[in-house]
Amino acid sequence: MIVLSEKMEVLVHCGVHGRVAVQLAEIAEEKKVKLHIASGGRQVSCNSILELLGLALVQGTRISVLVRGDRAEDALQAVRKLLMGETAS
Amino acid sequence: MEPDNSTDSRASTCEPQTLFGIGASPGIVVARIFVLKKHTHRTVWKRLDSGQVEEEINRFLRAAEQAESELRELRRTFAGDLADALSIIDSHILILKDQMILERTVDIIREKEINVEWALDQALGRIKKRFDTIADPYIRQRYVDVKNVVDRVFGLLSGHEEDVLTGINEKVIVVGHDFSPEDTLRMQTENVLGFITEEGGMTSHTAIVARSLNIPAVVGLGDVTRDCVSGDTIILDGFFGRVYLHPTPDQLCQYREYDRQHRNFSEELALYIHLASETLDGHRVRLAGNIEMRDEVQSVLRYGAEGIGLFRSEFDYFNCDQIPDEDMLTSTYSTLVSTLAPMPVTIRTLDVGGDKFSRYLPDSGIRPGVERNPALGLRSIRYSLREPALFRTQLRALLRASVHGRLRILLPMISSLSELQHVKGILLQVKAELTRKQIPFDTNVELGIMIEVPSAVIMADSLAKAVDFFSIGTNDLIQYSLAIDRGNQYVAHMYEPFHPAVLRMIKQTVDAGHGQGIEVSLCGEMAGEVVSAAVLFGLGLDELSMRPSAIPHVRRILRRSDYGQLVELSHAVLSCNDGGEVRNFLTRYLPSTYPEEFGCR
């Protein structure tokens, strides 16, 4: 079990809205990790799309990402890619 | 929601009435309407005996399960190219299974020993409270999705027939308070010609689905269900967001004609893909495409573009796990240039910074969020000059690709002559280096600059002596000259492409370029708008570059114009005092000159 945490900034256009939230949940499921995001003093699990939307992660929000699982590095990389807006979206 | 078939005496006595909403999906429909009155779920409170709790929880889980299988079934039915619509269903499935709904409702039932409906309503209330505090309107609006999903479960719990569309057995326009994206999706297979809702906006999921299904729709119409009854014939104009209730026979006749014309028109536009881009009196303007990925080159050809007027080169830098090397860039640029040859391909050098950044790029010590004012900060050519190694790699790749056809190098955001001279110095060094290594390149490769900073407009006559072409980037030029950030909701309404200041700057740039015998093109969003096309032609631009799909329509306008008249039009708008005046003028001028495009309304 690997535990990783990284601070990053939400750069994806329009922030974490419906589609991005779905993709975060998919990353957690696909890589079989526990994925948490903390912002503004609240930490939520990416399994809950509603908790995640509730964080109101607009573009420019600074967040901490916490990943637990054997493929944590893999998952963190995917999250980075998604939130830093580096995929064609 | 349930069909409302009650007869209403108002219907026959009502005067013609025009309602203004938001055109969420384009198209015109004249048809009878089918009104769905909002069905309110009255939530009753019921205390359970301890023995009933588990059964009540099971009742809830069964309803949730059924809702999920319905969503999955719908997803299967529509698997295909409706990516936007499908991702919305995916998010609804996740919402349905969310702990804030599922677990919390079960917890409430167990703790308070009350019925599901009440518990679910409580859970929903807490979610609403959370969403209400979100400042960002786009994320806040997602509460509508939560409500859609929960309403579905409520419907199943109450045993109501949830299919809002049953009972429709003729071609109709459906009118309702609001539809879930799922309901909208199912309208495709039903007899639904269009729909109207009281709620919603351009970015509501319902609107997105309607557009991807090509169902004309007007949303945000207030209390429309109060004012009409099933069976009324109405006119729905999805282009302008208008609905005509109780239309006069004349209006009906007129709109049926518009509808027919519009259908013919779409077919006719396809003919313009292969025609020359010239006015009735033979004045030529090159119509080119804006693209950002090499895969898009086919669409440029498909819509009959005469070149690529703007290739945004950022994609290669943002979409791999490292900085692209020279060979990779050369391959992208060569593909474009050789595919389009002998037509010109204009490639803009890296335009990052501001809101666009990639973690793989050298950060120059500056990361997003650090600059207080990124729009005025280290971006675009300024960044390239600060990272010379990166910039030289791109220039080498561009030069190497130049042997395959006609490549034009475009420098973004130049704001002074010395900055331009600096770049030209680097370009000379890179050329010398290639010559030394005996790597072939086109020694006469054209070099141009974006005109998107007001200082470049004012100094255009002097800059024109140092380059081979100008390309006006209206998006940034408008932002910088009107001091408006279009992404800022408080001032976005003041972003006005028809501001005479903007039009005069375009004119000044064209005159300065032509004074030195160089070509001037324009590649902002404005280029692809049919409303601005005639004005831009009249200002004397040599090339308009736009999203490829807009080309046939813009070409049609050009081919129906007389250049002398276009120039007169440009003089008229240049002498207007503000953007509103320009728009008023165009509202009068365009319909009489281009009746097929603007004559309808």
XYZ file of C-alpha atoms in Angstrom:
690
model
C 0.000 0.000 0.000
C 1.402 3.324 -1.072
C 0.207 6.646 0.277
C 0.942 9.778 -1.711
C -0.122 13.339 -1.309
C 0.436 16.297 -3.559
C -0.635 19.896 -3.672
C -1.825 21.152 -7.026
C -3.919 23.808 -8.606
C -7.113 23.158 -10.537
C -6.321 24.453 -14.002
C -8.915 22.599 -16.011
C -11.300 24.909 -17.812
C -14.507 25.586 -15.837
C -13.095 23.761 -12.796
C -14.331 20.464 -11.370
C -17.840 20.307 -12.798
C -19.909 17.249 -13.727
C -17.708 15.560 -16.296
C -14.422 16.108 -14.473
C -15.975 14.858 -11.232
C -17.099 11.706 -13.025
C -13.602 11.201 -14.374
C -12.081 11.531 -10.890
C -14.413 8.826 -9.633
C -13.433 6.684 -12.595
C -9.737 7.102 -11.847
C -10.291 5.905 -8.268
C -12.236 2.902 -9.490
C -9.945 1.989 -12.365
C -6.699 2.237 -10.382
C -8.318 0.672 -7.307
C -7.170 3.444 -4.989
C -8.771 5.592 -2.344
C -8.741 9.117 -3.637
C -9.384 12.147 -1.439
C -9.289 15.828 -2.222
C -8.952 18.553 0.375
C -9.693 22.210 -0.136
C -10.725 25.049 2.127
C -10.329 22.902 5.229
C -12.650 20.141 3.993
C -11.570 16.738 2.751
C -13.849 14.557 0.657
C -13.689 11.208 -1.082
C -13.823 11.222 -4.862
C -16.281 8.343 -4.603
C -18.890 10.955 -3.836
C -19.506 13.133 -6.832
C -21.784 15.346 -4.731
C -19.218 15.937 -1.985
C -16.742 16.717 -4.721
C -18.998 19.207 -6.483
C -19.734 20.670 -3.049
C -16.090 21.706 -2.723
C -16.717 24.144 -5.591
C -13.315 23.615 -7.152
C -13.287 26.403 -9.696
C -10.328 27.045 -11.950
C -7.441 28.337 -9.862
C -8.421 26.582 -6.591
C -5.474 25.126 -4.687
C -6.101 21.592 -3.476
C -4.345 18.670 -1.830
C -4.754 15.283 -3.397
C -4.355 12.207 -1.227
C -4.069 8.777 -2.819
C -3.904 5.416 -1.061
C -3.357 2.152 -2.889
C -0.809 0.053 -4.721
C -1.160 2.080 -7.900
C -1.121 5.445 -6.149
C 1.600 6.892 -8.377
C -0.334 5.901 -11.447
C -3.543 7.400 -10.136
C -1.849 10.610 -9.013
C -0.420 11.032 -12.481
C -3.903 10.632 -13.992
C -5.377 13.163 -11.547
C -2.625 15.626 -12.341
C -3.265 15.229 -16.019
C -6.999 15.715 -15.592
C -6.912 18.696 -13.243
C -3.984 20.503 -14.762
C -5.989 20.620 -17.958
C -3.450 18.746 -19.992
C -5.911 16.511 -21.768
C -7.906 17.674 -24.735
C -11.032 18.874 -22.992
C -45.056 15.602 -14.664
C -48.269 14.520 -16.250
C -50.085 15.455 -19.434
C -52.559 18.240 -19.004
C -55.438 17.796 -21.350
C -57.881 20.109 -19.658
C -59.690 22.383 -22.000
C -59.269 26.010 -21.262
C -61.492 28.760 -22.495
C -58.538 31.169 -22.660
C -57.107 29.226 -25.552
C -59.584 30.295 -28.172
C -59.826 33.899 -27.035
C -56.140 34.577 -26.653
C -54.465 37.291 -28.626
C -51.294 36.554 -30.575
C -48.422 36.792 -28.158
C -44.662 36.645 -28.557
C -42.545 35.219 -25.736
C -38.830 35.814 -25.495
C -36.606 33.114 -24.088
C -33.200 31.654 -24.835
C -32.645 29.876 -28.135
C -31.035 26.735 -26.734
C -31.034 24.731 -29.938
C -31.500 26.219 -33.416
C -34.303 25.502 -35.846
C -37.877 26.556 -36.577
C -40.945 24.436 -35.900
C -44.602 25.145 -36.444
C -46.724 22.530 -34.688
C -49.325 21.789 -32.073
C -48.151 21.688 -28.506
C -48.387 19.127 -25.778
C -48.240 20.676 -22.317
C -46.794 18.746 -19.427
C -47.837 20.357 -16.162
C -45.373 19.981 -13.378
C -46.245 17.093 -11.168
C -45.460 17.928 -7.576
C -44.535 15.111 -5.296
C -46.141 15.916 -2.004
C -43.847 14.517 0.622
C -45.811 12.978 3.458
C -44.335 12.323 6.842
C -44.991 8.909 8.270
C -43.665 7.422 11.471
C -42.659 3.766 11.116
C -42.896 0.980 13.622
C -39.469 -0.429 14.398
C -40.390 -3.596 12.550
C -41.063 -1.665 9.338
C -37.706 0.064 9.111
C -35.810 -2.599 7.197
C -38.684 -3.098 4.768
C -38.784 0.668 4.162
C -35.059 0.711 3.469
C -35.495 -2.124 1.010
C -38.271 -0.221 -0.719
C -35.859 2.679 -1.183
C -33.001 0.516 -2.428
C -35.284 -1.207 -4.924
C -36.430 2.128 -6.319
C -32.826 3.355 -6.559
C -31.797 0.150 -8.269
C -34.623 0.444 -10.752
C -33.717 4.067 -11.463
C -30.145 2.996 -12.101
C -31.111 0.208 -14.458
C -33.358 2.641 -16.346
C -30.453 5.035 -16.754
C -28.167 2.243 -17.911
C -30.778 1.042 -20.345
C -31.110 4.553 -21.763
C -27.354 4.768 -22.039
C -27.271 1.539 -24.038
C -30.032 2.717 -26.358
C -28.143 5.857 -27.236
C -24.598 4.540 -27.307
C -23.016 6.148 -30.311
C -21.869 9.602 -31.111
C -23.784 11.525 -28.469
C -20.760 11.836 -26.204
C -22.001 14.949 -24.387
C -25.357 13.429 -23.643
C -23.875 10.137 -22.482
C -21.440 11.730 -20.073
C -24.404 13.508 -18.497
C -26.132 10.161 -17.922
C -22.913 8.812 -16.411
C -22.863 11.643 -13.935
C -26.502 10.949 -13.069
C -25.710 7.310 -12.344
C -22.946 8.401 -9.981
C -25.218 10.939 -8.287
C -27.839 8.261 -7.778
C -25.340 5.999 -6.022
C -23.737 8.812 -4.073
C -23.354 8.338 -0.334
C -24.943 11.740 0.241
C -28.126 10.304 -1.216
C -28.042 6.561 -0.731
C -26.340 6.130 2.634
C -27.703 9.289 4.153
C -31.292 8.425 3.288
C -30.891 4.955 4.747
C -29.333 6.472 7.870
C -32.189 8.906 8.286
C -34.803 6.186 7.875
C -33.031 4.081 10.464
C -32.339 6.844 12.966
C -35.634 8.666 12.815
C -37.792 5.667 11.906
C -39.595 7.609 9.221
C -40.695 6.856 5.671
C -38.365 6.953 2.643
C -39.977 9.943 0.963
C -39.425 12.136 3.977
C -35.892 10.861 4.494
C -34.941 11.336 0.859
C -36.365 14.840 0.936
C -34.236 15.592 4.000
C -31.130 14.263 2.258
C -31.893 16.352 -0.805
C -32.413 19.415 1.377
C -28.946 19.047 2.864
C -27.404 18.744 -0.594
C -29.277 21.829 -1.737
C -27.987 23.774 1.253
C -24.438 22.797 0.331
C -24.878 23.773 -3.343
C -26.573 27.065 -2.481
C -23.343 28.282 -0.916
C -21.316 27.690 -4.099
C -20.449 30.967 -5.792
C -19.526 29.510 -9.177
C -22.761 29.466 -11.207
C -21.713 26.560 -13.399
C -21.047 24.216 -10.508
C -24.057 25.524 -8.553
C -26.293 24.705 -11.516
C -25.401 21.028 -11.171
C -27.942 20.889 -8.337
C -30.505 20.654 -11.126
C -28.988 17.279 -12.012
C -29.295 16.090 -8.422
C -32.932 17.163 -8.437
C -33.564 15.330 -11.738
C -32.097 12.140 -10.322
C -33.950 12.314 -7.025
C -37.235 13.137 -8.760
C -36.805 9.958 -10.721
C -36.563 7.973 -7.524
C -39.564 9.811 -6.052
C -41.531 8.875 -9.144
C -40.645 5.214 -8.817
C -41.462 5.226 -5.101
C -44.894 6.651 -5.725
C -45.555 4.139 -8.462
C -46.320 6.933 -10.913
C -45.891 6.237 -14.588
C -42.670 8.157 -15.066
C -42.710 8.207 -18.823
C -43.664 11.828 -19.403
C -43.878 11.232 -23.098
C -46.496 8.490 -23.157
C -49.725 9.689 -24.613
C -48.022 11.642 -27.348
C -49.176 10.074 -30.561
C -48.808 12.870 -33.053
C -45.945 15.185 -33.998
C -45.880 17.904 -31.348
C -43.800 20.526 -29.579
C -43.523 19.555 -25.925
C -43.932 22.311 -23.347
C -42.965 21.827 -19.718
C -41.487 23.353 -16.608
C -38.171 21.628 -17.171
C -37.010 18.295 -18.552
C -34.244 16.086 -17.326
C -31.509 15.388 -19.878
C -32.805 11.813 -19.943
C -36.320 12.915 -20.897
C -34.843 15.111 -23.586
C -32.757 12.269 -24.911
C -35.831 10.096 -25.236
C -37.633 12.781 -27.210
C -35.558 11.824 -30.212
C -37.415 8.589 -30.631
C -40.800 10.070 -29.856
C -42.979 12.363 -31.926
C -41.239 15.437 -30.606
C -40.448 18.186 -33.086
C -39.183 20.677 -30.556
C -39.556 21.702 -26.963
C -40.005 24.656 -24.706
C -39.228 24.908 -21.019
C -39.829 27.469 -18.317
C -36.456 26.917 -16.690
C -32.955 26.458 -17.995
C -30.242 28.329 -19.843
C -27.747 27.913 -22.660
C -25.471 25.678 -20.586
C -28.165 23.620 -18.885
C -27.737 19.949 -19.605
C -31.121 19.872 -21.266
C -29.937 22.481 -23.773
C -26.739 20.574 -24.476
C -28.662 17.383 -25.178
C -31.147 19.211 -27.418
C -28.312 20.603 -29.504
C -26.647 17.243 -29.919
C -29.985 15.741 -31.023
C -30.786 18.645 -33.347
C -34.148 19.231 -31.700
C -35.034 22.950 -31.835
C -35.626 24.316 -28.348
C -36.329 27.520 -26.491
C -35.692 27.544 -22.743
C -36.094 29.981 -19.876
C -39.585 31.118 -20.851
C -40.988 31.861 -17.411
C -44.617 30.861 -16.883
C -45.253 29.552 -20.368
C -47.272 26.536 -19.241
C -49.822 28.923 -17.716
C -50.391 30.696 -21.005
C -51.024 27.824 -23.380
C -52.889 24.525 -23.521
C -52.318 21.259 -25.346
C -53.539 21.409 -28.904
C -52.682 25.084 -29.540
C -50.580 25.624 -32.605
C -47.453 27.647 -31.923
C -44.296 28.780 -33.662
C -40.977 27.900 -32.046
C -37.947 29.837 -33.270
C -34.854 28.220 -31.787
C -32.511 30.630 -33.568
C -33.751 33.751 -31.860
C -35.284 32.163 -28.763
C -38.813 33.250 -29.575
C -42.136 31.529 -29.201
C -45.323 32.792 -30.846
C -48.474 31.760 -29.017
C -51.750 31.914 -30.900
C -50.011 33.084 -34.064
C -51.986 34.884 -36.754
C -52.609 33.034 -40.024
C -50.100 35.396 -41.636
C -47.391 34.547 -39.119
C -48.068 30.844 -39.550
C -47.817 31.101 -43.272
C -44.652 33.164 -43.034
C -42.934 30.806 -40.603
C -43.862 27.681 -42.520
C -42.114 29.360 -45.387
C -39.029 30.195 -43.230
C -38.946 26.609 -42.068
C -38.986 25.367 -45.656
C -36.364 27.923 -46.659
C -34.139 26.982 -43.783
C -34.180 23.322 -44.792
C -33.387 24.185 -48.380
C -30.746 26.600 -47.204
C -28.801 23.985 -45.228
C -28.687 21.825 -48.314
C -27.736 24.727 -50.484
C -24.810 25.703 -48.249
C -23.058 22.460 -49.126
C -22.754 23.753 -52.680
C -20.548 26.597 -51.484
C -17.782 24.247 -50.416
C -16.415 24.104 -53.920
C -17.051 27.615 -55.195
C -14.516 30.429 -55.450
C -14.359 32.980 -52.632
C -15.165 36.139 -54.532
C -17.732 38.905 -54.675
C -20.111 39.487 -57.583
C -17.618 41.998 -58.966
C -14.649 39.680 -58.611
C -12.989 40.859 -55.380
C -11.301 37.854 -53.777
C -10.902 37.066 -50.092
C -9.186 33.913 -48.886
C -11.317 31.889 -46.454
C -9.138 29.694 -44.272
C -9.593 27.424 -41.266
C -8.446 27.696 -37.630
C -7.334 24.403 -36.128
C -5.282 23.123 -33.230
C -4.661 19.474 -33.935
C -3.124 17.852 -36.933
C -6.067 15.439 -37.139
C -8.343 18.360 -37.917
C -6.689 18.923 -41.262
C -9.320 16.754 -42.941
C -12.161 18.963 -41.735
C -10.352 21.966 -43.168
C -10.416 20.320 -46.576
C -13.949 19.013 -46.160
C -15.403 22.499 -45.730
C -13.500 23.930 -48.637
C -10.931 26.049 -46.799
C -8.251 27.694 -48.919
C -5.553 27.232 -46.364
C -4.984 27.153 -42.634
C -5.079 30.704 -41.337
C -4.224 29.776 -37.788
C -2.696 26.594 -36.462
C -2.458 26.868 -32.686
C 0.710 24.975 -31.922
C 0.062 24.444 -28.198
C -1.518 21.009 -28.512
C 1.782 19.167 -29.015
C 3.134 20.811 -25.876
C 0.122 20.034 -23.714
C -0.698 16.522 -24.704
C 2.299 14.427 -24.104
C 4.252 13.647 -20.986
C 7.252 15.675 -22.015
C 8.274 18.651 -24.067
C 7.926 17.623 -27.709
C 11.258 17.264 -29.478
C 12.194 18.837 -32.769
C 11.396 15.742 -34.838
C 7.927 15.414 -33.421
C 7.125 19.054 -34.101
C 8.609 18.815 -37.576
C 6.396 15.842 -38.286
C 3.234 17.719 -37.215
C 4.106 20.821 -39.225
C 5.212 18.851 -42.296
C 1.962 16.895 -42.339
C -0.053 20.105 -42.333
C 2.047 21.890 -44.923
C 2.286 18.987 -47.350
C -1.430 18.108 -47.030
C -2.517 21.671 -47.805
C 0.144 22.484 -50.424
C 0.089 24.654 -52.446
C -2.327 26.435 -50.098
C -0.760 28.409 -47.253
C -0.492 27.073 -43.714
C -0.012 29.679 -40.994
C 1.459 28.282 -37.810
C 1.496 30.416 -34.691
C 4.437 29.880 -32.369
C 3.790 28.771 -28.818
C 1.125 30.937 -27.206
C 1.129 29.882 -23.544
C 0.787 31.725 -20.278
C -2.256 33.595 -19.134
C -4.712 30.771 -18.583
C -2.837 28.174 -20.601
C 0.062 26.326 -19.030
C 1.523 22.865 -18.939
C 3.583 21.411 -16.144
C 6.056 19.987 -18.622
C 7.061 23.378 -19.918
C 9.952 25.151 -18.240
C 8.279 27.488 -15.779
C 10.636 30.438 -16.080
C 10.196 30.700 -12.326
C 6.595 31.682 -12.861
C 3.648 29.406 -12.258
C 0.005 30.155 -12.841
C -1.444 31.966 -9.892
C 1.833 33.675 -9.068
C 1.377 36.487 -11.533
C -1.050 39.086 -10.296
C -2.283 39.853 -13.764
C -1.521 36.937 -16.092
C -3.276 38.475 -19.118
C -0.681 41.234 -18.965
C 2.090 38.961 -17.816
C 4.667 36.522 -19.074
C 2.753 34.930 -21.894
C 2.959 34.150 -25.539
C 6.026 35.552 -27.381
C 7.314 36.981 -24.095
C 7.507 33.481 -22.693
C 9.189 32.141 -25.842
C 11.833 34.868 -25.630
C 12.468 34.009 -21.998
C 12.879 30.314 -22.868
C 15.100 30.624 -25.959
C 16.037 26.927 -26.156
C 12.389 25.923 -26.347
C 11.670 28.642 -28.892
C 14.640 27.734 -31.100
C 13.478 24.113 -31.203
C 10.102 25.224 -32.481
C 11.634 27.579 -35.054
C 13.930 24.800 -36.326
C 10.951 22.479 -36.709
C 9.004 25.168 -38.567
C 11.868 25.870 -40.938
C 12.431 22.192 -41.624
C 8.720 21.751 -42.467
C 8.779 24.765 -44.786
C 10.231 22.750 -47.660
C 6.975 20.791 -48.030
C 4.763 23.634 -49.231
C 3.824 27.174 -48.214
C 4.424 27.677 -44.523
C 3.922 31.013 -42.799
C 5.334 31.616 -39.315
C 3.097 33.721 -37.088
C 4.382 35.401 -33.917
C 1.733 36.038 -31.254
C 1.322 39.138 -29.085
C 4.059 41.301 -30.546
C 3.786 44.700 -28.870
C 6.824 46.590 -30.171
C 9.296 46.717 -33.034
C 12.268 45.896 -30.803
C 10.527 42.732 -29.615
C 9.970 41.763 -33.248
C 13.615 42.539 -34.109
C 14.707 40.360 -31.198
C 12.718 37.425 -32.632
C 14.026 38.073 -36.131
C 17.570 37.960 -34.769
C 16.931 34.546 -33.254
C 15.297 33.335 -36.483
C 18.388 34.441 -38.463
C 20.659 32.515 -36.099
C 18.509 29.399 -36.399
C 18.553 29.677 -40.201
C 22.329 30.035 -40.183
C 22.619 26.982 -37.983
C 20.467 24.909 -40.381
C 22.479 26.136 -43.351
C 25.687 25.134 -41.578
C 24.288 21.659 -40.941
C 23.049 21.517 -44.552
C 19.455 20.971 -43.441
C 17.154 22.266 -46.173
C 14.506 24.918 -45.531
C 12.625 27.527 -47.528
C 14.856 30.591 -47.317
C 11.905 32.829 -48.203
C 9.590 31.464 -45.530
C 7.061 34.168 -44.670
C 7.102 35.726 -41.233
C 4.067 37.519 -39.820
C 2.824 38.890 -36.537
C -0.461 38.773 -34.696
C -1.972 42.185 -34.236
C -3.706 41.762 -30.897
C -2.230 44.450 -28.668
C -3.371 48.057 -29.173
C 0.236 49.299 -29.407
C 0.771 47.049 -32.433
C -2.257 48.596 -34.134
C -0.987 52.109 -33.579
C 2.504 51.198 -34.785
C 1.252 48.940 -37.584
C 2.689 51.155 -40.337
C 6.157 50.756 -38.914
C 5.779 47.054 -38.062
C 4.502 46.372 -41.593
C 7.926 47.228 -43.013
C 9.484 44.402 -41.009
C 7.137 41.484 -41.750
C 5.450 39.631 -44.621
C 1.908 39.593 -43.244
C -0.356 40.646 -40.391
C -2.976 38.519 -38.690
C -5.454 40.341 -36.484
C -6.464 38.355 -33.406
C -9.731 39.960 -32.433
C -10.334 37.964 -29.252
C -7.334 39.440 -27.470
C -7.457 42.752 -29.313
C -10.977 43.343 -27.983
C -10.004 42.267 -24.487
C -6.965 44.546 -24.406
C -8.480 47.565 -26.094
C -11.829 47.588 -24.282
C -10.206 46.426 -21.014
C -12.780 43.641 -20.722
C -12.167 40.139 -19.452
C -14.804 38.119 -21.232
C -14.623 35.400 -18.596
C -15.613 37.879 -15.892
C -19.363 37.629 -15.422
C -19.649 41.188 -14.111
C -18.272 42.832 -17.242
C -18.670 40.171 -19.947
C -21.707 42.005 -21.372
C -19.426 44.901 -22.287
C -17.303 42.685 -24.537
C -18.395 44.150 -27.868
C -16.784 43.033 -31.145
C -18.750 45.745 -32.964
C -17.353 48.535 -30.801
C -16.336 51.151 -33.390
C -12.942 51.311 -31.637
C -12.379 47.679 -32.583
C -13.612 48.187 -36.153
C -11.413 51.268 -36.577
C -8.381 49.354 -35.299
C -9.036 46.621 -37.854
C -9.302 49.262 -40.573
C -6.132 51.013 -39.428
C -4.228 47.710 -39.464
C -5.502 46.820 -42.940
C -4.512 50.249 -44.296
C -1.068 50.087 -42.697
C -0.464 46.590 -44.103
C -1.644 47.453 -47.578
C 0.457 50.620 -47.458
C 3.498 48.348 -47.342
C 2.023 45.813 -49.757
C 1.551 43.012 -47.237
C -1.477 40.775 -46.664
C -3.726 41.307 -43.663
C -5.869 38.495 -42.298
C -8.189 38.187 -39.322
C -8.501 35.051 -37.246
C -10.643 35.757 -34.186
C -14.034 34.229 -33.502
C -15.540 37.225 -35.268
C -14.341 35.860 -38.625
C -16.748 32.929 -38.443
C -19.848 34.933 -37.485
C -22.189 35.542 -40.399
C -23.314 38.814 -38.802
C -19.813 40.281 -38.954
C -18.697 38.751 -42.271
C -19.955 41.552 -44.534
C -18.396 44.257 -42.352
C -15.044 42.464 -42.252
C -15.027 41.988 -46.034
C -15.754 45.695 -46.440
C -12.821 46.619 -44.216
C -10.567 45.147 -46.886
C -9.147 42.047 -45.176
C -7.328 39.662 -47.510
C -8.070 36.551 -45.495
C -10.595 35.501 -42.856
C -9.715 32.427 -40.860
C -12.440 30.677 -38.887
C -13.681 27.346 -37.547
C -13.843 25.257 -40.731
C -17.585 24.490 -40.524
C -18.408 28.212 -40.839
C -16.649 28.565 -44.195
C -19.496 27.627 -46.601
C -21.872 30.131 -45.029
C -19.357 32.970 -44.917
C -18.441 32.200 -48.515
C -22.077 32.401 -49.524
C -22.325 35.907 -48.075
C -19.183 36.946 -49.916
C -20.455 35.594 -53.223
C -23.716 37.518 -52.865
C -21.985 40.821 -52.179
C -20.809 43.652 -54.302
C -17.424 44.882 -53.116
C -18.288 48.531 -53.679
C -21.313 48.136 -51.431
C -19.267 46.303 -48.801
C -16.838 49.210 -48.660
C -19.736 51.651 -48.263
C -21.101 49.460 -45.481
C -17.739 49.595 -43.718
C -17.681 53.387 -43.970
C -21.134 53.525 -42.432
C -20.216 51.353 -39.444
C -16.869 53.105 -38.930
C -18.715 56.374 -38.427
C -21.048 54.962 -35.748
C -20.608 56.217 -32.188
C -20.880 52.967 -30.279
C -21.414 49.227 -30.610
C -25.179 49.456 -30.162
C -25.402 51.899 -33.040
C -23.433 49.499 -35.259
C -25.749 46.639 -34.317
C -28.847 48.735 -34.990
C -27.478 49.698 -38.344
C -26.715 46.075 -39.234
C -30.173 44.967 -38.085
C -31.622 47.257 -40.736
C -28.989 46.694 -43.408
C -28.352 42.945 -43.389
C -31.939 41.655 -43.867
C -32.467 43.770 -46.977
C -29.134 42.824 -48.517
C -28.990 39.158 -47.519
C -32.647 38.120 -47.229
C -31.913 34.382 -47.037
C -29.525 34.847 -44.125
C -31.219 37.574 -42.183
C -34.503 38.313 -43.903
C -36.567 35.910 -41.859
C -37.115 38.017 -38.828
